[in-house]
């Protein structure tokens, strides 16, 4: 007997038929003697619908109130899922995040889980229930409903698996595993049987939305056995996130150097041009941006011949106008010649632990892009990743040619 947490995404609970299908899968696992906790997202499109509804009333919705109403999407699906399980003769009980007591901080719309009170779930499991928990939501210490950021049901699933010391956390979605890149952009993309935790973390952080990054962080911290699977197939093996020593993986000659390619259209570039090159300038630019709780991703500083520097960084597109407003206020103080924003950019990243032991990967990437006439605007690297910022209109082309150049296609 195993304790398994199964998380189902929006498409997998997108209609009554799909919820019934989910219930049949759970029933099969129950029949094998397993204890099952089900985590569900809202029905596909529902979270977007709720956010747009809020914006019709308040263009910049109040975060606390937005969480109150956006969390209802998952409250609908937990009830429906429990009913579908009951219809199959199973004992089932649903809980919202606040009923379980998934306690988070109070950062509305992007809250972090602080603790989970798993006693109630365990009691129900021991009494033979399938426990159905709403993904994406929690409650802060003062009883306010919070949400965990888009895609946050993955994190609910993995965090529950960690708290319950589950044998496995299964993420059921609309693709049958983690691919070398998004199969919707590159149809030749190949499913990976396994991927190391480090690579998955980089792919998620670079924009591959198959798993929310915090869910991968949780899996790493608590060593949760995590698998991504299709909810439309009966017995696919999906993709296992492994914690094996990457050194061993390097020594495996068959292992490709690059495991995957991620991309992201969500960032905007901000250029602070012609700033005097003196100590403290980076702080004077980024300090006020950080004070406004705007996350900065890539940063580049170039020395000009005339003793001034150009300082460029990226933020989330939604934060561009705010960041520009802040910088315009301090422009005179920092002595910048000009401040510019560009939200027509995309970031494309290649990821692979094999990079550690192979040279020439960056030059191969840059050559491939050059051959297509794609200009690189910014570059950032880590031990297992090279990311470039390019014009957004070349993003899909860049992903396709890199996928081919690094021989990631289906054999
Ligand atoms: P869910 O609603 O089940 O959480 P998501 O839409 O959040 O599903 O994530 C699944 C989607 O992630 C897939 O439909 C696919 O388009 C996209 N995706 C992006 N990168 C990858 C990748 N490397 N492998 C598989 N899917 C990916
Ligand atoms: N329903 C939420 C969203 O659309 C959470 C999730 O699907 O994981 O972002
Ligand atoms: Mg998702």
Coordinates of C-alpha atoms and ligand atoms in Angstrom, one line a residue:
X1 CA 0.0 0.0 0.0
X2 CA 1.3 3.4 -0.9
X3 CA 0.2 7.0 -0.2
X4 CA -0.1 8.8 -3.5
X5 CA -0.9 12.5 -4.1
X6 CA -2.4 13.0 -7.6
X7 CA -2.7 16.5 -8.9
X8 CA -5.0 17.2 -11.9
X9 CA -4.6 20.4 -13.9
X10 CA -7.3 22.6 -15.5
X11 CA -7.8 20.6 -18.7
X12 CA -8.0 17.4 -16.7
X13 CA -11.0 18.7 -14.8
X14 CA -12.3 20.8 -17.7
X15 CA -15.7 19.1 -18.1
X16 CA -17.9 16.7 -16.1
X17 CA -16.7 13.8 -18.3
X18 CA -13.1 14.6 -17.6
X19 CA -13.9 14.7 -13.9
X20 CA -15.6 11.3 -14.1
X21 CA -12.6 10.0 -15.9
X22 CA -10.3 11.3 -13.1
X23 CA -12.6 9.6 -10.6
X24 CA -12.3 6.3 -12.5
X25 CA -8.5 6.5 -12.3
X26 CA -8.6 7.2 -8.6
X27 CA -10.9 4.3 -8.1
X28 CA -8.4 2.0 -9.9
X29 CA -5.6 3.2 -7.6
X30 CA -7.9 2.7 -4.5
X31 CA -8.7 -0.8 -5.7
X32 CA -5.0 -1.6 -5.5
X33 CA -5.1 -0.7 -1.9
X34 CA -3.4 2.8 -2.1
X35 CA -4.4 5.8 -0.1
X36 CA -5.1 8.7 -2.4
X37 CA -5.1 12.5 -2.0
X38 CA -6.4 14.4 -5.0
X39 CA -5.4 18.0 -5.7
X40 CA -7.4 19.8 -8.4
X41 CA -7.0 23.0 -10.3
X42 CA -10.0 25.1 -11.5
X43 CA -11.6 24.1 -14.7
X44 CA -9.5 25.2 -17.7
X45 CA -10.1 28.9 -18.5
X46 CA -11.8 29.5 -15.2
X47 CA -9.0 31.3 -13.4
X48 CA -8.5 33.6 -16.4
X49 CA -12.3 34.3 -16.5
X50 CA -12.3 35.2 -12.8
X51 CA -9.3 37.5 -13.2
X52 CA -10.9 39.3 -16.2
X53 CA -14.1 39.6 -14.3
X54 CA -12.3 41.3 -11.4
X55 CA -10.6 43.7 -13.9
X56 CA -14.0 44.8 -15.2
X57 CA -14.8 46.1 -11.8
X58 CA -11.3 47.3 -10.7
X59 CA -8.6 47.6 -13.4
X60 CA -5.8 46.9 -10.9
X61 CA -7.7 44.5 -8.6
X62 CA -7.1 44.7 -4.9
X63 CA -4.9 41.6 -4.2
X64 CA -6.8 40.4 -1.1
X65 CA -10.2 40.6 -2.8
X66 CA -8.8 39.1 -6.0
X67 CA -7.7 36.0 -4.0
X68 CA -11.1 35.7 -2.4
X69 CA -12.8 35.4 -5.7
X70 CA -10.1 33.6 -7.8
X71 CA -9.9 30.9 -5.2
X72 CA -13.5 29.9 -6.0
X73 CA -12.5 28.2 -9.2
X74 CA -10.9 25.4 -7.2
X75 CA -13.7 25.3 -4.7
X76 CA -16.0 24.3 -7.5
X77 CA -13.8 21.4 -8.8
X78 CA -13.1 19.9 -5.3
X79 CA -16.9 19.5 -4.8
X80 CA -17.5 18.1 -8.2
X81 CA -14.5 15.7 -7.9
X82 CA -15.7 14.4 -4.5
X83 CA -19.2 13.8 -6.0
X84 CA -17.7 12.0 -9.0
X85 CA -15.9 9.7 -6.5
X86 CA -19.0 9.1 -4.5
X87 CA -20.9 8.2 -7.6
X88 CA -18.3 5.4 -8.0
X89 CA -19.1 4.2 -4.5
X90 CA -15.9 5.6 -2.9
X91 CA -15.8 7.6 0.3
X92 CA -14.6 11.1 -0.5
X93 CA -14.3 14.4 1.2
X94 CA -13.2 17.8 -0.1
X95 CA -11.3 20.6 1.6
X96 CA -10.4 24.1 0.7
X97 CA -6.9 25.3 1.4
X98 CA -8.0 27.1 4.5
X99 CA -10.0 24.1 5.8
X100 CA -6.9 21.8 5.6
X101 CA -4.9 24.7 6.9
X102 CA -2.4 25.2 4.3
X103 CA -0.9 28.3 6.0
X104 CA 0.9 30.8 3.8
X105 CA 2.5 34.2 4.2
X106 CA 0.3 37.2 3.4
X107 CA 1.7 38.0 -0.1
X108 CA -1.7 37.9 -1.8
X109 CA -1.6 36.4 -5.4
X110 CA 1.9 35.0 -4.9
X111 CA 1.8 33.6 -1.4
X112 CA 4.3 31.0 -0.1
X113 CA 3.3 28.0 1.9
X114 CA 4.6 28.1 5.5
X115 CA 3.1 25.0 7.0
X116 CA 0.5 22.3 6.4
X117 CA -1.6 20.7 9.1
X118 CA -1.9 17.2 7.7
X119 CA -3.6 15.6 10.7
X120 CA -7.1 15.9 9.3
X121 CA -6.1 14.4 6.0
X122 CA -4.3 11.5 7.6
X123 CA -7.3 10.8 9.8
X124 CA -9.6 10.7 6.8
X125 CA -7.2 8.6 4.8
X126 CA -7.0 6.1 7.6
X127 CA -10.8 6.0 7.7
X128 CA -10.8 5.0 4.0
X129 CA -11.6 8.4 2.4
X130 CA -10.2 9.8 -0.8
X131 CA -9.3 13.3 0.3
X132 CA -9.7 16.0 -2.3
X133 CA -7.9 19.3 -1.7
X134 CA -8.2 22.6 -3.6
X135 CA -5.0 23.5 -5.3
X136 CA -3.5 27.0 -5.6
X137 CA -4.9 28.4 -2.4
X138 CA -4.1 28.8 1.3
X139 CA -4.9 30.9 4.3
X140 CA -2.6 33.4 6.1
X141 CA -2.2 33.5 9.8
X142 CA -5.1 36.0 10.1
X143 CA -7.5 33.9 8.2
X144 CA -7.3 35.7 4.9
X145 CA -7.6 33.5 1.8
X146 CA -4.4 33.6 -0.3
X147 CA -3.4 32.1 -3.7
X148 CA 0.0 30.8 -4.7
X149 CA 0.6 32.3 -8.1
X150 CA -0.4 31.0 -11.5
X151 CA 0.1 27.3 -11.9
X152 CA 0.2 27.0 -8.1
X153 CA -1.8 23.8 -7.8
X154 CA 1.4 21.9 -8.7
X155 CA 2.9 23.4 -5.6
X156 CA -0.1 22.4 -3.5
X157 CA 0.3 18.9 -4.7
X158 CA 4.0 18.6 -4.0
X159 CA 3.8 20.4 -0.7
X160 CA 1.0 18.0 0.5
X161 CA 3.1 15.1 -0.7
X162 CA 6.0 16.4 1.4
X163 CA 3.9 17.1 4.4
X164 CA 2.3 13.6 4.3
X165 CA 5.6 11.9 3.3
X166 CA 3.8 10.4 0.4
X167 CA 5.4 7.7 -1.7
X168 CA 4.8 9.6 -4.9
X169 CA 3.4 12.8 -6.2
X170 CA 1.8 12.4 -9.7
X171 CA 1.1 15.5 -11.7
X172 CA -1.6 14.7 -14.3
X173 CA -1.8 17.2 -17.2
X174 CA -2.6 17.5 -20.9
X175 CA 0.8 16.2 -22.1
X176 CA 2.2 12.8 -21.3
X177 CA 5.4 14.1 -19.6
X178 CA 8.1 16.6 -19.7
X179 CA 9.4 17.2 -23.3
X180 CA 12.6 18.5 -24.7
X181 CA 10.6 21.7 -25.3
X182 CA 7.0 22.7 -25.4
X183 CA 5.5 20.2 -27.9
X184 CA 3.0 22.8 -28.9
X185 CA 5.8 24.9 -30.4
X186 CA 8.0 22.1 -31.7
X187 CA 5.9 19.1 -32.7
X188 CA 9.2 17.1 -33.0
X189 CA 9.9 17.5 -29.3
X190 CA 10.6 14.3 -27.5
X191 CA 9.3 13.1 -24.1
X192 CA 12.0 12.6 -21.5
X193 CA 11.8 9.4 -19.5
X194 CA 13.5 11.2 -16.7
X195 CA 15.0 14.6 -16.0
X196 CA 17.2 15.6 -13.1
X197 CA 15.7 17.9 -10.5
X198 CA 18.3 20.6 -11.2
X199 CA 17.4 20.6 -14.9
X200 CA 13.7 20.7 -14.2
X201 CA 14.3 23.6 -11.8
X202 CA 16.1 25.6 -14.5
X203 CA 13.5 24.8 -17.2
X204 CA 10.7 25.8 -14.8
X205 CA 12.5 29.0 -13.8
X206 CA 13.2 29.9 -17.5
X207 CA 9.5 29.7 -18.3
X208 CA 8.6 26.1 -19.1
X209 CA 5.1 26.0 -17.5
X210 CA 4.7 22.3 -17.3
X211 CA 5.6 22.5 -13.6
X212 CA 5.4 25.6 -11.4
X213 CA 8.9 26.4 -10.2
X214 CA 8.0 26.4 -6.5
X215 CA 6.6 22.8 -6.9
X216 CA 10.1 21.8 -8.2
X217 CA 11.8 23.6 -5.3
X218 CA 9.6 21.7 -2.8
X219 CA 10.3 18.4 -4.5
X220 CA 14.0 19.1 -4.2
X221 CA 13.9 20.3 -0.6
X222 CA 11.8 17.4 0.7
X223 CA 13.0 14.8 -1.9
X224 CA 9.4 14.1 -3.1
X225 CA 9.2 11.5 -5.8
X226 CA 7.6 13.5 -8.6
X227 CA 6.2 12.3 -11.9
X228 CA 4.5 14.2 -14.7
X229 CA 1.9 12.1 -16.6
X230 CA -1.0 12.5 -19.0
X231 CA -4.5 12.4 -17.6
X232 CA -5.8 11.2 -21.0
X233 CA -3.8 7.9 -21.0
X234 CA -4.3 4.9 -18.9
X235 CA -0.9 3.7 -18.2
X236 CA 1.9 5.9 -19.6
X237 CA 5.1 6.1 -17.6
X238 CA 5.4 9.9 -17.9
X239 CA 8.5 11.7 -16.8
X240 CA 10.2 11.1 -13.5
X241 CA 12.1 13.9 -11.8
X242 CA 15.3 12.2 -10.5
X243 CA 17.7 13.2 -7.8
X244 CA 20.5 11.1 -9.1
X245 CA 24.0 12.4 -8.9
X246 CA 24.4 14.5 -12.1
X247 CA 28.0 13.4 -12.2
X248 CA 26.8 9.9 -13.1
X249 CA 24.6 11.3 -15.7
X250 CA 27.5 13.1 -17.3
X251 CA 29.5 9.9 -17.5
X252 CA 26.7 8.3 -19.4
X253 CA 27.8 8.7 -23.0
X254 CA 24.2 8.4 -24.3
X255 CA 23.0 11.3 -22.3
X256 CA 22.6 14.4 -24.5
X257 CA 24.4 17.5 -23.4
X258 CA 21.3 19.6 -23.6
X259 CA 18.1 18.2 -22.0
X260 CA 15.6 20.9 -22.9
X261 CA 14.8 24.3 -24.1
X262 CA 12.6 26.8 -22.3
X263 CA 11.2 30.1 -23.5
X264 CA 9.4 33.0 -22.0
X265 CA 7.5 35.9 -23.4
X266 CA 6.7 37.4 -20.1
X267 CA 9.7 39.7 -19.6
X268 CA 10.4 43.3 -20.6
X269 CA 13.8 44.9 -20.9
X270 CA 14.6 48.2 -19.3
X271 CA 17.7 50.2 -20.4
X272 CA 19.2 53.0 -18.3
X273 CA 21.6 54.6 -20.7
X274 CA 24.6 56.9 -20.2
X275 CA 24.9 56.7 -16.4
X276 CA 28.2 58.0 -14.8
X277 CA 30.4 55.0 -14.1
X278 CA 30.9 55.2 -10.4
X279 CA 30.5 53.1 -7.3
X280 CA 26.9 52.6 -6.1
X281 CA 25.3 53.2 -9.4
X282 CA 23.8 49.7 -9.7
X283 CA 22.3 50.1 -6.2
X284 CA 20.9 53.5 -7.0
X285 CA 19.1 52.0 -10.0
X286 CA 17.9 48.7 -8.6
X287 CA 17.4 49.8 -5.0
X288 CA 14.2 51.7 -5.7
X289 CA 13.0 49.0 -8.1
X290 CA 13.5 46.4 -5.3
X291 CA 11.8 48.6 -2.8
X292 CA 8.7 48.6 -5.0
X293 CA 8.8 44.7 -4.8
X294 CA 9.6 44.3 -8.5
X295 CA 11.6 41.2 -9.3
X296 CA 14.6 41.7 -11.5
X297 CA 15.8 38.8 -13.6
X298 CA 18.8 39.4 -16.0
X299 CA 21.2 42.3 -15.5
X300 CA 23.9 43.6 -17.8
X301 CA 26.2 46.6 -17.4
X302 CA 28.4 47.8 -20.3
X303 CA 31.2 50.3 -20.0
X304 CA 31.1 53.0 -22.7
X305 CA 34.2 54.6 -24.0
X306 CA 33.2 58.0 -22.6
X307 CA 33.3 56.9 -18.9
X308 CA 29.5 56.3 -18.8
X309 CA 27.8 52.9 -18.6
X310 CA 24.6 51.4 -20.0
X311 CA 22.7 49.4 -17.4
X312 CA 20.1 47.0 -18.8
X313 CA 17.8 44.6 -16.8
X314 CA 14.6 42.6 -17.3
X315 CA 11.4 42.6 -15.2
X316 CA 8.1 40.9 -15.7
X317 CA 6.1 42.6 -18.4
X318 CA 3.4 43.6 -16.0
X319 CA 5.9 45.5 -14.0
X320 CA 7.5 47.5 -16.8
X321 CA 5.4 50.6 -16.6
X322 CA 5.8 50.8 -12.8
X323 CA 9.6 50.3 -13.1
X324 CA 9.9 53.0 -15.7
X325 CA 7.9 55.4 -13.6
X326 CA 10.2 54.7 -10.6
X327 CA 13.3 55.2 -12.7
X328 CA 12.0 58.4 -14.3
X329 CA 11.7 59.8 -10.8
X330 CA 15.3 59.1 -10.0
X331 CA 16.8 59.8 -13.5
X332 CA 18.1 63.3 -12.6
X333 CA 19.6 62.0 -9.4
X334 CA 21.5 59.1 -11.0
X335 CA 22.4 61.3 -14.0
X336 CA 21.1 58.9 -16.7
X337 CA 21.0 60.3 -20.2
X338 CA 17.9 58.2 -21.2
X339 CA 15.6 55.5 -19.8
X340 CA 13.9 53.1 -22.2
X341 CA 11.6 50.1 -22.0
X342 CA 11.0 47.3 -24.5
X343 CA 8.4 44.6 -24.0
X344 CA 8.7 43.0 -27.4
X345 CA 11.4 40.6 -26.2
X346 CA 11.6 36.9 -25.5
X347 CA 14.0 34.8 -23.5
X348 CA 15.2 31.4 -24.9
X349 CA 17.2 29.1 -22.6
X350 CA 19.0 25.9 -23.2
X351 CA 19.4 23.6 -20.2
X352 CA 21.5 20.5 -19.5
X353 CA 23.7 19.1 -16.8
X354 CA 26.0 17.9 -19.6
X355 CA 27.1 21.5 -20.1
X356 CA 29.3 21.1 -17.1
X357 CA 31.6 18.7 -18.8
X358 CA 31.4 20.0 -22.4
X359 CA 32.9 23.1 -23.9
X360 CA 31.6 25.0 -26.9
X361 CA 27.9 24.8 -26.1
X362 CA 27.5 28.6 -25.9
X363 CA 29.3 29.1 -29.2
X364 CA 27.1 26.5 -30.9
X365 CA 24.1 28.2 -29.6
X366 CA 25.2 31.6 -30.8
X367 CA 26.3 30.3 -34.2
X368 CA 22.9 28.6 -34.7
X369 CA 21.1 31.9 -33.9
X370 CA 23.5 33.9 -36.1
X371 CA 22.9 31.6 -39.1
X372 CA 19.2 32.6 -38.8
X373 CA 20.0 36.3 -38.5
X374 CA 18.7 36.4 -35.0
X375 CA 20.3 39.2 -32.9
X376 CA 21.1 38.4 -29.3
X377 CA 20.3 41.4 -27.0
X378 CA 21.3 39.9 -23.6
X379 CA 23.0 36.7 -22.4
X380 CA 23.1 35.1 -19.0
X381 CA 24.5 31.8 -18.0
X382 CA 24.6 29.4 -15.1
X383 CA 26.5 26.1 -14.7
X384 CA 23.8 24.2 -16.6
X385 CA 22.0 27.0 -18.6
X386 CA 22.5 29.6 -21.3
X387 CA 19.8 32.1 -21.7
X388 CA 19.5 34.8 -24.4
X389 CA 17.1 37.7 -24.9
X390 CA 16.0 38.2 -28.5
X391 CA 13.3 40.0 -30.4
X392 CA 10.0 38.2 -29.6
X393 CA 9.1 37.8 -33.2
X394 CA 12.0 35.3 -33.6
X395 CA 11.2 33.3 -30.5
X396 CA 9.6 30.2 -32.1
X397 CA 12.1 30.2 -34.9
X398 CA 15.0 30.3 -32.3
X399 CA 13.5 27.4 -30.3
X400 CA 13.0 25.3 -33.4
X401 CA 16.5 25.8 -34.8
X402 CA 18.2 25.2 -31.4
X403 CA 16.1 22.1 -30.9
X404 CA 17.4 20.8 -34.2
X405 CA 21.0 22.0 -33.7
X406 CA 21.3 20.2 -30.4
X407 CA 19.7 17.0 -31.8
X408 CA 16.8 16.9 -29.4
X409 CA 14.2 15.6 -31.9
X410 CA 12.4 12.3 -31.8
X411 CA 14.9 9.7 -33.2
Ligands
LIG1 P1 -2.1 22.1 -16.2 O1 -3.4 22.9 -16.4 O2 -2.4 20.6 -16.2 O3 -1.4 22.5 -15.0 P2 -0.3 23.6 -17.8 O4 -0.9 24.2 -19.0 O5 0.0 24.4 -16.7 O6 -1.2 22.3 -17.4 O7 1.1 22.8 -18.3 C1 1.1 21.9 -19.3 C2 1.5 22.6 -20.6 O8 2.9 22.9 -20.4 C3 1.5 21.7 -21.8 O9 0.3 21.7 -22.4 C4 2.6 22.3 -22.7 O10 2.1 23.1 -23.7 C5 3.4 23.2 -21.7 N1 4.8 22.9 -21.8 C6 5.8 23.9 -21.8 N2 7.0 23.3 -21.8 C7 6.8 22.0 -21.8 C8 7.7 20.9 -21.8 N3 9.1 21.1 -21.8 N4 7.2 19.7 -21.7 C9 5.9 19.5 -21.7 N5 5.0 20.5 -21.7 C10 5.4 21.7 -21.7
LIG2 N1 -6.1 27.6 -11.4 C1 -4.8 28.2 -11.2 C2 -4.2 28.8 -12.5 O1 -4.9 28.8 -13.5 C3 -3.8 27.2 -10.6 C4 -3.4 26.1 -11.5 O2 -4.0 25.8 -12.5 O3 -2.4 25.4 -11.1 O4 -3.2 29.4 -12.4
LIG3 MG1 -0.1 24.1 -14.6

